[in-house]
Coordinates of C-alpha atoms and ligand atoms in Angstrom, one line a residue:
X1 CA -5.5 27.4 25.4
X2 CA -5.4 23.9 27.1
X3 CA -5.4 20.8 25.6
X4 CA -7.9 18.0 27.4
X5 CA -9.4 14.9 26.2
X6 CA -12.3 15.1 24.1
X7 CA -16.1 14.6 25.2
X8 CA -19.4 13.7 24.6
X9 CA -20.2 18.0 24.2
X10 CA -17.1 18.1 22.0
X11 CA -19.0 16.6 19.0
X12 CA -20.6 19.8 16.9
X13 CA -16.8 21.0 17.4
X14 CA -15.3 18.4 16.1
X15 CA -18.0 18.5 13.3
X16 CA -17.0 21.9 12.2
X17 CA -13.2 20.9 12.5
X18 CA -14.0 18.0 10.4
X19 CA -15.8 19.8 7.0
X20 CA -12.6 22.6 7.6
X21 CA -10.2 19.8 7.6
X22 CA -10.3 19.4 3.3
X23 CA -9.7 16.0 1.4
X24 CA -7.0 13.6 2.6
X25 CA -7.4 14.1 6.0
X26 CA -9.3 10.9 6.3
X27 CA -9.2 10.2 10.2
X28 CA -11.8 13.0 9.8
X29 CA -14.6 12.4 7.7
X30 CA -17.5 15.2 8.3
X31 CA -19.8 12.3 8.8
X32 CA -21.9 13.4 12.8
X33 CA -22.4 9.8 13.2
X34 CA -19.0 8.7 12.5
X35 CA -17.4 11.0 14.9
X36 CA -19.6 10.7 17.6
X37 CA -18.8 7.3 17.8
X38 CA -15.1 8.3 17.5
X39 CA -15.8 10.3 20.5
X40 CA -17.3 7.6 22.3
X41 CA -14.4 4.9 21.5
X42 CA -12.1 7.9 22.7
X43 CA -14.3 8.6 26.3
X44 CA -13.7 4.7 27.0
X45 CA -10.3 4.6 25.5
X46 CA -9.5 7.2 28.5
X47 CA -11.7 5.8 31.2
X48 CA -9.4 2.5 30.3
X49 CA -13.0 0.5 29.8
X50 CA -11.5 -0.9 26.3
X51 CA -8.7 -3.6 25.3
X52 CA -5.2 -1.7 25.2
X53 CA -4.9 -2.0 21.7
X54 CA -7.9 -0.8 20.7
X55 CA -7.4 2.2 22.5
X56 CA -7.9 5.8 20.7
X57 CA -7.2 9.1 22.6
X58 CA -8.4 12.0 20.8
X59 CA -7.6 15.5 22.7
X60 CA -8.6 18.9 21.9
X61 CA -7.4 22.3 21.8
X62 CA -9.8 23.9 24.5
X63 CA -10.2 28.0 24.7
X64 CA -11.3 29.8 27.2
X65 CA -15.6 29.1 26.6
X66 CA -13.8 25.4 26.6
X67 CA -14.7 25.7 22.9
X68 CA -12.8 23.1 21.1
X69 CA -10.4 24.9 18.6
X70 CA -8.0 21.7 17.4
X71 CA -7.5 18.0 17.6
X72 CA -5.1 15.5 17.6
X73 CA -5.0 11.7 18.5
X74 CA -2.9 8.8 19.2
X75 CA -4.2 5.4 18.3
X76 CA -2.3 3.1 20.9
X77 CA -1.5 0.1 18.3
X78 CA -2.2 -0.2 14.8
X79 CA -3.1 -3.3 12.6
X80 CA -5.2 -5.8 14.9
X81 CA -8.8 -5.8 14.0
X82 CA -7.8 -5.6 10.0
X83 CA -4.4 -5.2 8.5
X84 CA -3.3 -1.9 8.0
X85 CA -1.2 -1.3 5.0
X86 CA 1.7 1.0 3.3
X87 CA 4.0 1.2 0.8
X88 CA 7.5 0.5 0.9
X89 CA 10.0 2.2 -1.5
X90 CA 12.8 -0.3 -1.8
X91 CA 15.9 0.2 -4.8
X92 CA 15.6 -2.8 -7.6
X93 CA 18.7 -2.9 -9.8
X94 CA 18.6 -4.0 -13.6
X95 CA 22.2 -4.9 -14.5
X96 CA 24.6 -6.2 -17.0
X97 CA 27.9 -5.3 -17.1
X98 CA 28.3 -6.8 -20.6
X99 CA 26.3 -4.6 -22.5
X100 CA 26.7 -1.3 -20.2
X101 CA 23.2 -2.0 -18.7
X102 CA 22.0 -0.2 -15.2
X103 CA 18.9 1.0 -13.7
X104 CA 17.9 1.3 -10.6
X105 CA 14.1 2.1 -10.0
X106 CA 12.1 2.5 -7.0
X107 CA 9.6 -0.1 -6.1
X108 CA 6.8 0.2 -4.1
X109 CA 5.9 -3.5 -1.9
X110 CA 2.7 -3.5 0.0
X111 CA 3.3 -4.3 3.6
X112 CA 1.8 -4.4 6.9
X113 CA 5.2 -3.5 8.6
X114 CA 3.9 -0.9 11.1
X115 CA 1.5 -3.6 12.6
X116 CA 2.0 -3.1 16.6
X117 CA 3.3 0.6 16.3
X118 CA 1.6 3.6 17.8
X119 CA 0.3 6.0 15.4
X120 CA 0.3 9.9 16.2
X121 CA -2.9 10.8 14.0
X122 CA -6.1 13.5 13.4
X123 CA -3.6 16.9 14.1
X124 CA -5.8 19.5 12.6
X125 CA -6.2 23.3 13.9
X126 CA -9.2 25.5 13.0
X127 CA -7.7 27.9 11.0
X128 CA -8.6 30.6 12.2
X129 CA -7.0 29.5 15.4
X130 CA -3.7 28.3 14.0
X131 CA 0.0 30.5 14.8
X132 CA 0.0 31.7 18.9
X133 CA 1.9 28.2 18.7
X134 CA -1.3 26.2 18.6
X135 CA -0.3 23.7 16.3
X136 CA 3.4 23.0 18.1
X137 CA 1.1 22.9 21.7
X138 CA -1.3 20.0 20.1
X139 CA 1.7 17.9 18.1
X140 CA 3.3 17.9 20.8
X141 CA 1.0 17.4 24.4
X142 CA 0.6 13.9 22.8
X143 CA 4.6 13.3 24.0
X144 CA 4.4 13.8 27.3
X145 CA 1.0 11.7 27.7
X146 CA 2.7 9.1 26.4
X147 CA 5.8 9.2 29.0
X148 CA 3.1 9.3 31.5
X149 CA 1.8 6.6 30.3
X150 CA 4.0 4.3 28.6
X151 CA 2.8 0.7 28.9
X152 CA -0.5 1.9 26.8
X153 CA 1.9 2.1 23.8
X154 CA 4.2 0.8 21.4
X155 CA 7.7 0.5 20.9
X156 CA 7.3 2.1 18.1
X157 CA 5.7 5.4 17.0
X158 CA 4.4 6.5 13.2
X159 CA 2.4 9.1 11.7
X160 CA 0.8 8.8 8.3
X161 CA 1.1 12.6 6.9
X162 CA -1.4 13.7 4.3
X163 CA -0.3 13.6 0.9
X164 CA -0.9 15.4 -1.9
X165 CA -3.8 16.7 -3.6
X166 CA -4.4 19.4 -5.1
X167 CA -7.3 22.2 -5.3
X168 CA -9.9 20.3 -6.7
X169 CA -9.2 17.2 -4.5
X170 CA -7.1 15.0 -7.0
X171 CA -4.6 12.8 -5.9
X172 CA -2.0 12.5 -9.1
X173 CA -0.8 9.0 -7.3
X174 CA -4.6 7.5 -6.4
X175 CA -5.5 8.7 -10.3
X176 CA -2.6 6.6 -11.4
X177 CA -2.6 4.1 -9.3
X178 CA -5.1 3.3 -7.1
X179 CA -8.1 4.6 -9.4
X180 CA -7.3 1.6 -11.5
X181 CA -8.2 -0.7 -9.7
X182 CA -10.9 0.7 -7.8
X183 CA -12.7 3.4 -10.0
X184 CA -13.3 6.1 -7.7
X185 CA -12.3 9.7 -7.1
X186 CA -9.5 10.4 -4.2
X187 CA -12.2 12.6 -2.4
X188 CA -15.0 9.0 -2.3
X189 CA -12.1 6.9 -1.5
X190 CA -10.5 8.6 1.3
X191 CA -14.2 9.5 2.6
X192 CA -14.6 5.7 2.7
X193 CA -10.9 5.4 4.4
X194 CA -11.7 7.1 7.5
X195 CA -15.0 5.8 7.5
X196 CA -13.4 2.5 8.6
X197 CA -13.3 0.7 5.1
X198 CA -10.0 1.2 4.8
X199 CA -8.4 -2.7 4.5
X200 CA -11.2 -3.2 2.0
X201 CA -9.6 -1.3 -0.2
X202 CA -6.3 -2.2 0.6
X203 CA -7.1 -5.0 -0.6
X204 CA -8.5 -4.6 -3.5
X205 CA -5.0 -2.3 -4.9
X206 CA -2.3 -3.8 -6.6
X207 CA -0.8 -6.7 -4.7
X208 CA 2.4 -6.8 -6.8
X209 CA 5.3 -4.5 -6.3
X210 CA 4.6 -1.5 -8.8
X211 CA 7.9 -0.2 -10.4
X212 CA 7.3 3.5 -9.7
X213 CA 8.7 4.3 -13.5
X214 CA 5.9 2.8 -14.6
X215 CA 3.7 5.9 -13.3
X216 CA 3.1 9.0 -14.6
X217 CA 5.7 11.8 -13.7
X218 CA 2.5 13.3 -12.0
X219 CA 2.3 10.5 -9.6
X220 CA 5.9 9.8 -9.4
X221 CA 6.6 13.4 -7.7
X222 CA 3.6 12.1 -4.8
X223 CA 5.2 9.6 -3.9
X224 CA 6.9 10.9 0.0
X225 CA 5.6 14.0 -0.8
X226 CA 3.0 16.0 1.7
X227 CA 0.1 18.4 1.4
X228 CA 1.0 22.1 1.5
X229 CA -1.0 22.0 3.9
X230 CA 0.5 19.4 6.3
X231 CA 4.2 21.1 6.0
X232 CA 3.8 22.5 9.1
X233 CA 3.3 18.9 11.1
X234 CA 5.8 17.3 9.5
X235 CA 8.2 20.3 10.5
X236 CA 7.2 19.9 13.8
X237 CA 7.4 15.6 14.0
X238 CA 10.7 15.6 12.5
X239 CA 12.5 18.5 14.8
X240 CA 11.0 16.1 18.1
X241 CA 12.9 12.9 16.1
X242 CA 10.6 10.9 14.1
X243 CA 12.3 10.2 10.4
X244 CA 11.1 9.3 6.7
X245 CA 11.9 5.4 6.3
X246 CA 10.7 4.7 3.2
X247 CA 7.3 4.1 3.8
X248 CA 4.4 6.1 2.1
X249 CA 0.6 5.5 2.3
X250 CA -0.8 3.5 -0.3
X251 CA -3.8 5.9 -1.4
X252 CA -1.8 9.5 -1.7
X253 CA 1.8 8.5 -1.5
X254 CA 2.0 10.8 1.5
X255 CA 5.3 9.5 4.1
X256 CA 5.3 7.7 6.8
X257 CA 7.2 9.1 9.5
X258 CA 8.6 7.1 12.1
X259 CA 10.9 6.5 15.1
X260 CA 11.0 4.4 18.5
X261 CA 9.5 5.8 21.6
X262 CA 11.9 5.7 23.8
X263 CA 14.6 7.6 21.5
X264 CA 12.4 10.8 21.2
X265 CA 13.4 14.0 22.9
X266 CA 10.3 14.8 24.4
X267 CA 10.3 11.2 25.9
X268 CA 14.0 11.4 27.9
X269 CA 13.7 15.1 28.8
X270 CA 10.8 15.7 30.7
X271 CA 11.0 15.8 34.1
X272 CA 8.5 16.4 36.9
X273 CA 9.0 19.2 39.6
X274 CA 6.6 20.6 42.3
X275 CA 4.4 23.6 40.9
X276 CA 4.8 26.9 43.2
X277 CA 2.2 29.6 43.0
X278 CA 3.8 33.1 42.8
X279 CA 2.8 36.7 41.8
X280 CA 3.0 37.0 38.0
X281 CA 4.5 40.4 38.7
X282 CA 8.0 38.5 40.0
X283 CA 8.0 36.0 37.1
X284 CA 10.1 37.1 34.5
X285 CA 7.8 37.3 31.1
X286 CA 8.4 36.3 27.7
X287 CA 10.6 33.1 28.2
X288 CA 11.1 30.4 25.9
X289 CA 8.0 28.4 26.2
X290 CA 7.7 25.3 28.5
X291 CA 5.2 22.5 28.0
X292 CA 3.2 20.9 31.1
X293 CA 0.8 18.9 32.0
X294 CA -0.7 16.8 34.5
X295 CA -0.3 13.1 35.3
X296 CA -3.8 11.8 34.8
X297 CA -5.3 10.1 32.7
X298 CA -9.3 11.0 32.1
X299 CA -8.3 14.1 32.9
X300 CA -5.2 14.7 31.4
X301 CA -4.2 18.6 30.8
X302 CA -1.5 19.9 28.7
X303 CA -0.6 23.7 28.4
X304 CA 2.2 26.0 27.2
X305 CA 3.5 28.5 29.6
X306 CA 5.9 31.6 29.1
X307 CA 6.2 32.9 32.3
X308 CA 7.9 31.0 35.1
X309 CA 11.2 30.2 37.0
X310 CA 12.4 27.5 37.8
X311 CA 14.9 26.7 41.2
X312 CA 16.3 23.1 42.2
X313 CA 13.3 20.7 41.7
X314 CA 10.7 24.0 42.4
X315 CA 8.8 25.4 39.6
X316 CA 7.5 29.2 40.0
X317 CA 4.3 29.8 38.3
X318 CA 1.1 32.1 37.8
X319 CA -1.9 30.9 40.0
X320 CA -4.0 30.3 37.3
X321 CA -1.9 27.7 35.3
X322 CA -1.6 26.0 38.3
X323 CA -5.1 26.0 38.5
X324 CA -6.0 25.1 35.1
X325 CA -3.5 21.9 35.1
X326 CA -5.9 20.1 38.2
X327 CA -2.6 18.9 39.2
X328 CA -1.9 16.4 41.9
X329 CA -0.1 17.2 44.7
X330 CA 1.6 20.3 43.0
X331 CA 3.5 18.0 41.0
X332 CA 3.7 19.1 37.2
X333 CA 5.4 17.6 34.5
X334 CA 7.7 20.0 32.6
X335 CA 9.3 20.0 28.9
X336 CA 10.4 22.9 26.7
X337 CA 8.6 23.0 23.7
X338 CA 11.1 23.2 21.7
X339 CA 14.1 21.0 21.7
X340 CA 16.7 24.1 20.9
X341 CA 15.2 25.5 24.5
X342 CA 16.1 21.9 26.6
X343 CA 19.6 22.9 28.0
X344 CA 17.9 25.6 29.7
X345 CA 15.8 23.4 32.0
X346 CA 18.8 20.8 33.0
Ligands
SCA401 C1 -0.7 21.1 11.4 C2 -1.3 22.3 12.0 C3 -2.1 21.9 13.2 C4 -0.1 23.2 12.6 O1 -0.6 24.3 13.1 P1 0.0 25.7 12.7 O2 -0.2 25.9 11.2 O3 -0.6 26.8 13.6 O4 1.6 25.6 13.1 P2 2.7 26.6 13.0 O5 3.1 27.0 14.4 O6 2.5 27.7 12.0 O7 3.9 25.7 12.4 C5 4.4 24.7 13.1 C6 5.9 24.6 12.8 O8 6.1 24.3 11.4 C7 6.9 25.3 10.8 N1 6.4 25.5 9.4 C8 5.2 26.0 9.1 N2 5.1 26.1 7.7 C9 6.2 25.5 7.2 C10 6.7 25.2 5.9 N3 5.9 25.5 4.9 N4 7.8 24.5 5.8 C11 8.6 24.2 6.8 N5 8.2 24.5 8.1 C12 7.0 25.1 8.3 C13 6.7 26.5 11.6 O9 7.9 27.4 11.5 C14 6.6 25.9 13.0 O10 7.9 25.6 13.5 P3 8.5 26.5 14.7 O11 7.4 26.5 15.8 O12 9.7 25.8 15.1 O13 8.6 27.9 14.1 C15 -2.1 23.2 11.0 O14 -1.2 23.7 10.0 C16 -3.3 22.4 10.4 O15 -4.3 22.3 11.0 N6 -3.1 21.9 9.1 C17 -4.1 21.3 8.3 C18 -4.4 19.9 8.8 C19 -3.3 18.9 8.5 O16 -2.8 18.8 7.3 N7 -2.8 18.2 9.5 C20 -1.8 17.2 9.4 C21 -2.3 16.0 8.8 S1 -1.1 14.6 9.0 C22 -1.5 14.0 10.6 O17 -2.5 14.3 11.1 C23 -0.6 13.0 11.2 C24 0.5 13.8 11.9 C25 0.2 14.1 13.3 O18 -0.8 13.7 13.9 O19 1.1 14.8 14.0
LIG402 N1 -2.0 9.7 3.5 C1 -3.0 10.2 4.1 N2 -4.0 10.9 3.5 N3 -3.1 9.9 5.4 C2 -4.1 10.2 6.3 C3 -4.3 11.6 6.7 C4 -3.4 12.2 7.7 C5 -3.5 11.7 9.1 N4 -2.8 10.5 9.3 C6 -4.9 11.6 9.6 O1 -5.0 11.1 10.7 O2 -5.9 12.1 9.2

């Protein structure tokens, strides 16, 4: 498997991904139009022929027929063509001393705090490709494109996990929240989300902060909470750094995870070495897994590897990954995947 950016032959894929995806993944809508011209804001995000900020890199998962098998994205900065929004769970007190008198509720304030960040979005594995370390190979290539490339982003980085919703598509928080205000089902309203109507919306929900006592216990339980689903990407966000700071979205309550760039592991460790070609048959097999990739842009590659060794600033590998990588000047960029395995590469 490689990971690439997407193109223009990608889109039937990315269809098929998109009706597998299930409700609340709403960077995905399974609308053909939609996504093609996702793709196509994607092609000129990477060929650089677009404003920074409205940049959106979409990559796949690429087997060996080049089929794509995944996706995942980064959307350089969020919040300048319309607000985007989330809630913030902040502490209000109720006191009196006097008469014995304390609560202390959540409250949920509707802000556009993340405007400028980066957001790591659209991570989605066909299932019947996910384990091998797919889904750890896509979350993560998205690091290392980003050291490459630094001045395309932020200083800061979130993710907006999906929330919950249960087998028939209901959102307990949007039924008890949102759907009050505008009377739709979860499943219309987050079709409509990643559609692009998103601040229309926003705007139409409650403006005031919402006591979260006031909600149903239903609802209440949402809030920071993720899809069964999704468990597995926010596993793999929070062990590479980024943290839950109070933020959830405003339709499904799922949390906002967040951190700044330049503090994540994958960020300070990776390093760049000169690639070697050697006989598999003298690489040792079965190591913990490296991550490299390339250091270009349009055609960015990013691939795990599990047999190599490395020596000084020399890195032993198979032919064929070499190959795969289109690297310049033998120079690969190197991480282990995971950040238990990072000692062993310093
Ligand atoms: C998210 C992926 C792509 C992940 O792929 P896989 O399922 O193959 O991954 P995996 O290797 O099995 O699991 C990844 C890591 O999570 C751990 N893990 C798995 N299940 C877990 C659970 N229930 N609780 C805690 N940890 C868990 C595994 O041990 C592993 O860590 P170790 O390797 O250490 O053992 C997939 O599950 C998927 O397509 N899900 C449906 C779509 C979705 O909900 N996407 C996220 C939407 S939110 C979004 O897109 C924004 C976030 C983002 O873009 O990153
Ligand atoms: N709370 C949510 N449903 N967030 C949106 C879905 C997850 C993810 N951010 C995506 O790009 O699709």
């Amino acid at each position: 498997m490689i990971v690439r950016p997407i193109a223009h032959k990608d889109l039937d894929a990315l269809y098929d991904l998109a009706k597998a995806a299930g409700v609340g993944m709403n960077s995905l809508p399974a609308d053909r139009d939609y996504l093609a011209q996702k793709i196509d804001r994607a092609v000129e995000s990477f060929q650089q022929s677009i404003p920074r900020e409205q940049a959106s890199y979409l990559f796949v998962l690429a087997n060996d027929d080049d089929r794509a098998l995944g996706v995942c994205g980064i959307e350089a900065s969020i919040g300048w063509d319309e607000p985007w929004y989330t809630y913030r769970v902040s502490q209000m007190v109720h006191a009196c001393r006097d008469i014995n008198i304390y609560t202390n509720t959540p409250t949920l304030f509707l802000t556009n705090d993340q405007i400028g960040y980066s957001e790591l979005c659209s991570l989605l594995v066909h299932p019947d490709a996910r384990g091998h370390k797919n889904g750890p190979l896509l979350s993560r290539c998205r690091f290392l494109f980003i050291r490459q490339f630094r001045e395309l982003f932020g200083e800061k980085l979130f993710a907006e996990m999906r929330g919950f919703n249960d087998e028939q598509g209901h959102s307990p928080f949007w039924d008890d929240l949102g759907k009050k205000f505008f009377n739709m089902e979860f499943e219309r309203i987050d079709f409509l989300t990643g559609r692009g109507h998103r601040s229309i919306i926003a705007e139409l929900m409650p403006k005031y902060p919402v006591y979260s006592h006031l909600l149903a216990e239903s609802a209440r339980n949402c809030i920071g909470k993720v899809h069964p689903n999704t468990q597995p990407a926010l596993e793999m966000l929070k062990q590479e750094g980024l943290r839950y700071e109070n933020y959830v979205a405003i339709f499904d309550g799922g949390p906002v995870m967040e951190a700044y760039i330049d503090d994540l592991r994958l960020i300070k460790q990776a390093q760049q070495l000169t690639a070697v070609a050697t006989d598999p048959a003298d690489l040792p097999s079965e190591q913990a897994p490296i991550l490299l990739s390339n250091q270009k842009l349009e055609d960015y590659r990013c691939r795990l590897c599990f047999s190599y060794r490395l020596d000084g600033e020399q890195l032993y590998l198979p032919q064929n990954i070499i190959d795969g990588l289109l690297l310049e000047n033998q120079t690969v960029t190197l991480a282990s995947l995971y950040a238990k395995d990072a000692n062993m590469l310093s």
